[in-house]
């Protein structure tokens, strides 16, 4: 369950923000999860409330936006949406494409009081 | 308290203000709170990557060559390490960090070879992170010009996402696992520098297609190097020890 430790990381980042930006309560946490990031949004939602309980983000609402994976083919310069890391370039069929977007997971925004 | 990060301190739990217990400070409860939006735009792995960078810098300054061994449970990581340790020259300084959810069995196997081993039990955690490695390095300071072998928790999923500061990830895949593992766990094979195909002594009894497996791995990672090996018979060990020695030397130049 590495989503548990990811939620713990999220909490640490929120607590750091709370110190820097001087807020005491988080209403909403907005996450962006890349399609290729090997993070299961369901599993994140599952442990989110438990990890946040008793913290500044107690009972905060979790909003997840999934970001599509984008890749670029260095052979034929084609840009395309990629669903899995091992998909080939739809233009020339090569596998050694480079992922441009969709590998990451980040906190995009917080709503706080 | 932790000297690296101060993590012994429980993070400040801000009080919520919706209880009416006495406070030692005053505030205007009646005033409606204004909601603010804060743009954060921080990667969840940022913290881990910061620790990894510190570890990497530590390794660089001390000319330490660190490898992060990853695989499914039972592929042969511990066997490969014990066998490697006994075949390396005696003056070669080595320390091992063992990650397992439970037990200290693997660390004991390593210690039986005469090498220092530190066990990290991750409990429910299914991977090692850079922070736990930073602590392990503090507890078991590896000497300059040494080798550090990190055996990660048996899991092909998330150890791929957690940089520990190692020079390379080495993925061990045993031929009993099926040749499509690289396609099923692409992130790991993408992140690895070297794939060790272990237990090739068993190939005569299996339908494992070596060429296909290597082809799949190269689809995910065209630059991946592959060594075929059997810890049991020792086949391929010479090539592996060569890779290890040469990579260590190269890393001290770079
Ligand atoms: N036949 C065969 N068995 C092996 C080989 N390498 C390891 N094993 C066995 O595989 C099992 C798991 O090995 P271990 O090193 O504990 O795997 P780990 O979980 O990746 O650390 C043990 O019973 C080993 O003896 C090999 O090259 N050939
Ligand atoms: Mg082991
Ligand atoms: Zn994990
Ligand atoms: Zn192409
Ligand atoms: Zn610490
Ligand atoms: Zn108060």
XYZ file of C-alpha atoms and ligand atoms in Angstrom:
400
model
C 0.000 0.000 0.000
C 2.331 2.755 -1.044
C -0.639 5.068 -1.415
C -0.596 5.223 2.385
C 2.904 6.657 2.430
C 2.015 8.972 -0.448
C -0.859 10.316 1.644
C 1.595 10.828 4.474
C 3.816 12.789 2.091
C 0.808 14.869 1.059
C 0.081 15.644 4.702
C 3.682 16.708 5.350
C 3.550 19.040 2.366
C 0.259 20.516 3.571
C 1.671 21.046 7.059
C 4.656 22.842 5.564
C 2.290 25.052 3.551
C 0.262 25.731 6.705
C 3.390 27.080 8.389
C 4.534 29.118 5.384
C 1.143 30.472 4.333
C -0.315 30.728 7.829
C -3.577 28.879 7.650
C -5.158 26.578 10.187
C -7.641 24.624 8.183
C -7.785 23.021 4.763
C -11.151 22.636 3.068
C -10.093 21.135 -0.240
C -7.000 19.385 -1.535
C -6.613 19.268 -5.322
C -4.356 16.564 -6.681
C -3.199 15.965 -10.214
C -2.330 12.375 -10.957
C -0.623 11.477 -14.203
C -2.037 8.480 -16.042
C 1.441 6.914 -16.108
C 2.363 7.667 -12.508
C 1.599 4.184 -11.133
C -0.600 5.780 -8.476
C -4.096 4.402 -8.038
C -6.569 7.255 -7.466
C -8.994 4.883 -5.706
C -6.321 3.803 -3.258
C -5.396 7.436 -2.559
C -9.030 8.309 -1.830
C -9.282 5.243 0.343
C -6.568 6.246 2.807
C -6.807 10.034 2.435
C -9.398 10.669 5.179
C -7.685 8.427 7.657
C -4.271 10.014 7.166
C -5.654 13.574 7.307
C -7.755 12.981 10.407
C -6.664 15.096 13.375
C -4.503 17.344 11.170
C -5.062 20.753 9.554
C -6.704 18.874 6.721
C -9.135 16.979 8.938
C -12.209 16.149 6.822
C -10.868 18.071 3.844
C -12.422 17.239 0.524
C -10.181 15.502 -1.984
C -10.437 16.462 -5.657
C -8.469 14.375 -8.115
C -7.781 15.374 -11.705
C -6.259 12.693 -13.904
C -3.756 13.944 -16.475
C -3.367 12.097 -19.745
C 0.029 10.746 -20.693
C 1.739 12.505 -23.592
C 4.698 11.144 -25.478
C 7.067 12.221 -28.204
C 8.789 10.029 -30.744
C 12.449 10.977 -31.342
C 12.454 8.980 -34.588
C 9.582 10.632 -36.438
C 8.902 13.678 -34.194
C 5.315 12.629 -33.642
C 3.508 13.788 -30.473
C 0.728 11.563 -29.200
C -1.347 10.558 -26.213
C 0.059 7.436 -24.574
C -1.919 5.102 -22.333
C 0.873 2.847 -21.108
C 4.597 3.179 -20.972
C 5.160 0.390 -23.453
C 2.892 1.687 -26.210
C 4.576 2.184 -29.557
C 4.560 5.325 -31.654
C 1.295 5.206 -33.649
C 3.074 6.882 -36.559
C 6.221 4.759 -37.038
C 5.795 1.830 -34.637
C 8.927 2.361 -32.538
C 8.908 1.717 -28.811
C 11.654 4.043 -27.656
C 9.384 7.044 -27.244
C 9.826 9.676 -24.583
C 7.166 10.515 -22.053
C 6.521 14.240 -21.939
C 3.628 14.419 -19.528
C 1.610 12.222 -17.211
C 4.359 10.632 -15.080
C 3.906 12.825 -12.045
C 1.578 13.351 -9.179
C 1.329 16.696 -7.488
C -0.718 18.893 -5.210
C -2.006 21.597 -7.512
C -4.057 23.703 -5.160
C -5.436 23.988 -1.626
C -8.533 25.779 -0.413
C -7.825 27.008 3.091
C -9.115 29.267 5.824
C 15.074 13.830 17.460
C 16.504 13.183 14.062
C 19.683 15.060 13.198
C 18.968 15.015 9.499
C 15.451 16.278 9.396
C 14.041 16.769 12.887
C 11.476 14.122 12.137
C 11.335 12.839 15.728
C 9.035 15.717 16.446
C 5.404 14.987 15.860
C 4.177 17.522 13.331
C 2.233 20.384 14.779
C -1.420 19.450 14.849
C -3.241 22.729 14.524
C -6.290 22.951 16.711
C -9.476 23.184 14.760
C -11.292 25.873 16.728
C -14.652 24.226 16.458
C -14.453 22.967 20.020
C -15.125 25.399 22.838
C -12.443 24.305 25.227
C -10.555 27.140 26.917
C -7.757 28.692 24.906
C -4.687 30.505 26.072
C -5.174 33.055 23.331
C -8.064 35.078 22.086
C -9.639 35.182 18.651
C -12.787 36.464 17.007
C -14.921 33.424 16.419
C -17.815 35.431 15.009
C -15.938 36.774 12.024
C -16.715 34.639 8.950
C -13.584 32.990 7.692
C -12.488 33.879 4.177
C -11.585 30.996 1.967
C -8.233 31.326 0.211
C -6.939 29.356 -2.724
C -3.289 28.509 -2.584
C -1.408 27.348 -5.658
C 1.002 24.668 -4.492
C 2.075 22.838 -7.677
C 4.508 20.601 -5.836
C 5.376 17.086 -6.825
C 4.458 14.473 -4.210
C 7.860 12.896 -4.660
C 9.641 16.223 -4.146
C 10.467 15.493 -0.519
C 11.797 12.033 -1.295
C 13.822 13.439 -4.185
C 15.404 16.010 -1.874
C 16.555 13.285 0.505
C 17.739 11.200 -2.434
C 19.806 14.125 -3.664
C 21.451 14.434 -0.235
C 22.249 10.722 -0.198
C 23.652 10.944 -3.713
C 25.866 13.871 -2.711
C 27.067 11.908 0.328
C 27.926 8.927 -1.883
C 29.727 11.182 -4.340
C 31.818 12.904 -1.696
C 32.896 9.588 -0.209
C 33.358 7.800 -3.539
C 30.767 5.234 -2.553
C 29.110 3.165 -5.258
C 25.533 2.376 -4.250
C 23.169 -0.030 -6.005
C 19.454 -0.462 -5.371
C 18.335 -4.071 -6.002
C 14.676 -4.477 -6.864
C 12.561 -7.501 -7.795
C 9.483 -9.513 -6.912
C 9.831 -11.561 -3.728
C 11.988 -14.644 -4.254
C 13.807 -13.657 -7.474
C 17.147 -14.179 -5.770
C 18.330 -10.753 -4.534
C 19.656 -11.994 -1.187
C 21.256 -15.051 -2.802
C 22.903 -12.841 -5.413
C 24.244 -10.502 -2.732
C 25.699 -13.214 -0.497
C 27.286 -14.917 -3.479
C 28.658 -11.603 -4.793
C 30.142 -10.695 -1.412
C 31.981 -14.005 -1.095
C 33.395 -13.708 -4.625
C 34.610 -10.124 -4.373
C 38.217 -9.599 -3.225
C 38.574 -9.613 0.562
C 39.845 -6.014 0.693
C 36.684 -4.740 -0.938
C 34.686 -2.714 1.633
C 30.970 -3.504 1.461
C 27.925 -2.646 3.505
C 24.384 -3.815 2.935
C 21.032 -2.262 3.734
C 18.192 -4.768 3.795
C 14.584 -3.671 3.365
C 11.850 -6.088 4.334
C 8.376 -5.656 5.709
C 9.094 -8.091 8.570
C 11.993 -10.155 9.968
C 15.769 -9.707 10.012
C 16.468 -12.992 8.204
C 18.052 -11.448 5.129
C 20.346 -9.214 7.186
C 21.440 -12.285 9.149
C 22.252 -14.123 5.910
C 24.398 -11.187 4.836
C 26.124 -10.951 8.224
C 26.994 -14.635 7.958
C 29.334 -13.629 5.101
C 31.189 -11.288 7.473
C 29.809 -8.083 5.962
C 27.920 -5.404 7.884
C 24.205 -5.394 7.248
C 21.506 -3.133 8.544
C 17.890 -4.217 8.438
C 15.087 -1.744 7.836
C 11.659 -3.173 8.554
C 9.106 -1.161 6.643
C 6.105 -2.767 8.347
C 3.135 -2.034 6.105
C 5.312 0.080 3.819
C 6.033 -1.646 0.537
C 9.189 0.213 -0.459
C 12.267 1.896 0.956
C 12.395 5.674 0.746
C 15.366 8.022 0.640
C 14.720 9.242 4.158
C 15.027 5.774 5.700
C 18.248 5.276 3.740
C 19.611 8.562 5.115
C 19.037 7.187 8.620
C 20.607 3.850 7.767
C 23.692 5.672 6.465
C 23.885 7.564 9.740
C 23.681 4.365 11.781
C 26.117 2.429 9.696
C 28.537 4.930 8.207
C 30.003 3.267 5.092
C 33.666 4.015 4.557
C 35.104 5.889 1.582
C 35.595 3.943 -1.669
C 33.156 1.276 -0.524
C 30.212 -0.495 -2.059
C 26.721 -0.093 -0.655
C 24.145 -2.672 -1.686
C 20.533 -1.847 -0.919
C 18.066 -4.723 -1.160
C 14.652 -3.153 -1.606
C 11.348 -4.655 -0.479
C 10.200 -7.414 -2.845
C 7.812 -5.431 -5.026
C 8.024 -4.373 -8.663
C 5.648 -1.435 -8.369
C 6.497 1.492 -6.126
C 10.243 1.077 -5.503
C 10.474 2.348 -9.098
C 9.139 5.735 -8.038
C 11.362 6.200 -4.989
C 14.852 7.363 -5.805
C 17.183 6.450 -2.925
C 20.217 8.297 -4.250
C 21.747 5.134 -5.717
C 23.980 5.104 -8.777
C 21.749 2.507 -10.450
C 18.739 0.342 -9.924
C 19.388 -3.307 -10.727
C 16.250 -5.295 -11.424
C 16.451 -9.036 -10.792
C 13.978 -11.173 -12.711
C 13.968 -14.926 -12.298
C 13.018 -17.122 -15.221
C 10.285 -18.771 -13.150
C 8.314 -15.521 -13.295
C 7.264 -15.320 -16.934
C 8.804 -13.295 -19.739
C 6.086 -10.629 -19.784
C 7.087 -9.089 -16.428
C 8.774 -6.102 -18.145
C 5.490 -5.235 -19.854
C 3.462 -5.745 -16.698
C 5.759 -3.595 -14.550
C 7.120 -1.116 -17.097
C 8.061 1.587 -14.602
C 10.578 -0.642 -12.896
C 12.234 -1.806 -16.089
C 12.256 1.751 -17.334
C 14.040 2.905 -14.176
C 16.658 0.130 -14.126
C 20.142 0.310 -15.625
C 20.666 -3.432 -15.571
C 18.351 -6.434 -15.686
C 19.681 -9.652 -14.221
C 17.873 -12.703 -15.526
C 18.401 -15.112 -12.658
C 17.892 -18.872 -12.196
C 18.831 -19.725 -15.782
C 19.783 -23.189 -14.459
C 16.025 -23.822 -14.503
C 15.520 -22.906 -18.176
C 15.509 -26.551 -19.413
C 12.439 -27.197 -17.272
C 10.475 -24.098 -18.281
C 8.940 -22.459 -21.374
C 10.557 -19.154 -20.551
C 11.498 -17.335 -23.782
C 14.697 -15.427 -23.016
C 14.795 -13.505 -26.318
C 11.214 -12.378 -25.952
C 11.817 -11.230 -22.389
C 14.818 -9.153 -23.437
C 12.854 -7.725 -26.344
C 10.049 -6.677 -23.987
C 12.523 -5.080 -21.589
C 14.128 -3.116 -24.460
C 10.755 -1.868 -25.625
C 10.333 -0.263 -22.233
C 13.947 0.793 -21.902
C 16.087 0.619 -25.062
C 19.254 1.311 -23.025
C 18.803 -1.457 -20.438
C 21.708 -3.894 -20.092
C 20.962 -7.561 -19.561
C 22.970 -10.273 -17.835
C 21.869 -13.906 -17.707
C 22.902 -15.597 -14.525
C 22.419 -18.463 -12.133
C 23.397 -17.805 -8.559
C 23.055 -21.517 -7.961
C 25.519 -22.771 -10.583
C 27.586 -19.600 -10.768
C 27.019 -19.242 -14.517
C 27.215 -15.559 -15.497
C 28.752 -14.497 -12.189
C 32.037 -13.485 -13.856
C 30.242 -11.066 -16.195
C 28.231 -9.660 -13.312
C 31.323 -9.072 -11.182
C 32.960 -7.389 -14.171
C 29.981 -5.105 -14.650
C 30.087 -4.254 -10.962
C 33.803 -3.494 -10.828
C 33.833 -1.478 -14.047
C 30.726 0.506 -13.130
C 32.185 1.313 -9.742
C 35.394 2.596 -11.359
C 33.508 4.645 -13.932
C 31.356 6.223 -11.267
C 34.435 7.412 -9.388
C 35.570 9.260 -12.527
C 32.271 10.909 -13.284
N 17.380 -22.753 -8.939
C 17.799 -21.574 -8.488
N 17.312 -21.085 -7.327
C 17.754 -19.893 -6.897
C 18.699 -19.137 -7.629
N 18.922 -17.992 -6.966
C 18.157 -18.014 -5.863
N 17.442 -19.177 -5.805
C 16.486 -19.576 -4.765
O 15.350 -18.716 -4.804
C 14.827 -18.562 -3.491
C 14.640 -17.094 -3.164
O 15.909 -16.471 -3.137
P 16.201 -15.138 -2.311
O 17.638 -14.800 -2.550
O 15.751 -15.259 -0.903
O 15.250 -14.090 -3.077
P 14.857 -12.584 -2.680
O 13.511 -12.637 -2.070
O 14.839 -11.840 -3.990
O 15.908 -12.074 -1.753
C 15.779 -19.256 -2.547
O 15.244 -20.523 -2.215
C 17.047 -19.393 -3.373
O 17.810 -20.521 -2.992
C 19.209 -19.696 -8.854
O 20.024 -19.103 -9.576
N 18.709 -20.903 -9.238
Mg 15.689 -11.106 0.152
Zn 5.400 1.276 -1.746
Zn 7.402 7.646 -34.412
Zn 14.672 11.627 9.864
Zn -7.195 28.920 19.218
